[in-house]
């Protein structure tokens, strides 16, 4: 009887160890598949999606997100503010898949590279921007907007001896052309980290994160990475046609690289309707 008890205890011990090992393995797998994302302020997190990114929606302005230049399926993310509260990020890709992330702040150990491919490969496929049939047309209309003299009154903000203004809005064939101007009246060069367009709630309900929908330019004409001291620069952004819903406004955000001279233009729909139709080329 004693021998049977010993064998039974041994069997139960082996089963319990196996169950524990399986549970540990399941927990590890769940952690790898988690939708949690950890980002930092001084480091950029890069996410590679299996298909072209069509939409990016952030739960907070404390998170910066933009597609890599010339890459259609790569998203760069970093914190705009240190120690921000937990928020969310939603990305929709061309294959109609929705990716949802819970975004957390972690300056010490942020995730630097993440591939969303179902089968993790050592070298995920990269999608470069295609040369569309109408790209030459977009470039020509961007140049036309660049040299157009029409201006929008009141769409300007000045801080830190930097003047940031929206000089004009133009439209042709359901494409909007936004012309921005940056004037650096200081003696310190202004290095541009990001210039972004997004729709934001006009009123933020207490204890509720404001929702942002980023509008990603189709094409950029005369993009400048640096505005030298006591100089200026003008850029035209071609954007897909959009309107502003009630209780929301458009934000054009200028961010300085490795600096704090950030400026935002906040524009209501009434001002955005003051656009000029470009003549057909």
CSV table of N, CA and C in Angstrom, one decimal, residues 4 9 13 44 53 59 71 88 93 161 163 174 176 188 217 232:
chain,number,residue,atom,x,y,z
A,4,UNK,N,2.2,1.9,-3.4
A,4,UNK,CA,1.2,2.5,-4.3
A,4,UNK,C,1.0,4.0,-4.0
A,9,UNK,N,1.7,9.6,-5.6
A,9,UNK,CA,2.2,10.9,-5.3
A,9,UNK,C,3.2,11.4,-6.4
A,13,UNK,N,2.7,14.5,-8.9
A,13,UNK,CA,3.7,15.6,-8.9
A,13,UNK,C,4.1,15.9,-10.4
A,44,UNK,N,12.3,56.3,-30.5
A,44,UNK,CA,11.2,56.1,-31.4
A,44,UNK,C,10.9,54.6,-31.6
A,53,UNK,N,-0.8,51.3,-44.4
A,53,UNK,CA,-1.6,52.0,-43.4
A,53,UNK,C,-2.6,52.9,-44.0
A,59,UNK,N,-5.7,58.2,-29.0
A,59,UNK,CA,-6.6,58.6,-27.9
A,59,UNK,C,-6.1,59.8,-27.2
A,71,UNK,N,7.4,55.2,-46.9
A,71,UNK,CA,7.0,53.8,-46.6
A,71,UNK,C,5.5,53.8,-46.2
A,88,UNK,N,-4.7,55.0,-25.9
A,88,UNK,CA,-4.9,53.9,-26.9
A,88,UNK,C,-4.5,54.4,-28.3
A,93,UNK,N,-5.5,49.0,-41.7
A,93,UNK,CA,-4.6,48.8,-42.9
A,93,UNK,C,-5.5,48.5,-44.1
A,161,UNK,N,9.6,83.6,-30.8
A,161,UNK,CA,10.2,84.3,-32.0
A,161,UNK,C,10.0,83.4,-33.3
A,163,UNK,N,7.1,82.4,-36.1
A,163,UNK,CA,5.8,82.6,-36.6
A,163,UNK,C,5.4,81.5,-37.5
A,174,UNK,N,-10.8,67.0,-55.7
A,174,UNK,CA,-11.0,66.4,-54.4
A,174,UNK,C,-9.7,66.2,-53.6
A,176,UNK,N,-7.0,68.5,-51.4
A,176,UNK,CA,-6.8,69.8,-50.7
A,176,UNK,C,-5.3,70.1,-50.6
A,188,UNK,N,18.6,81.3,-33.6
A,188,UNK,CA,18.8,79.8,-33.4
A,188,UNK,C,18.0,79.1,-34.5
A,217,UNK,N,-0.6,63.4,-45.2
A,217,UNK,CA,-0.5,64.0,-46.5
A,217,UNK,C,-0.2,62.9,-47.6
A,232,UNK,N,13.0,82.1,-43.4
A,232,UNK,CA,11.7,81.5,-43.4
A,232,UNK,C,11.6,80.5,-44.5
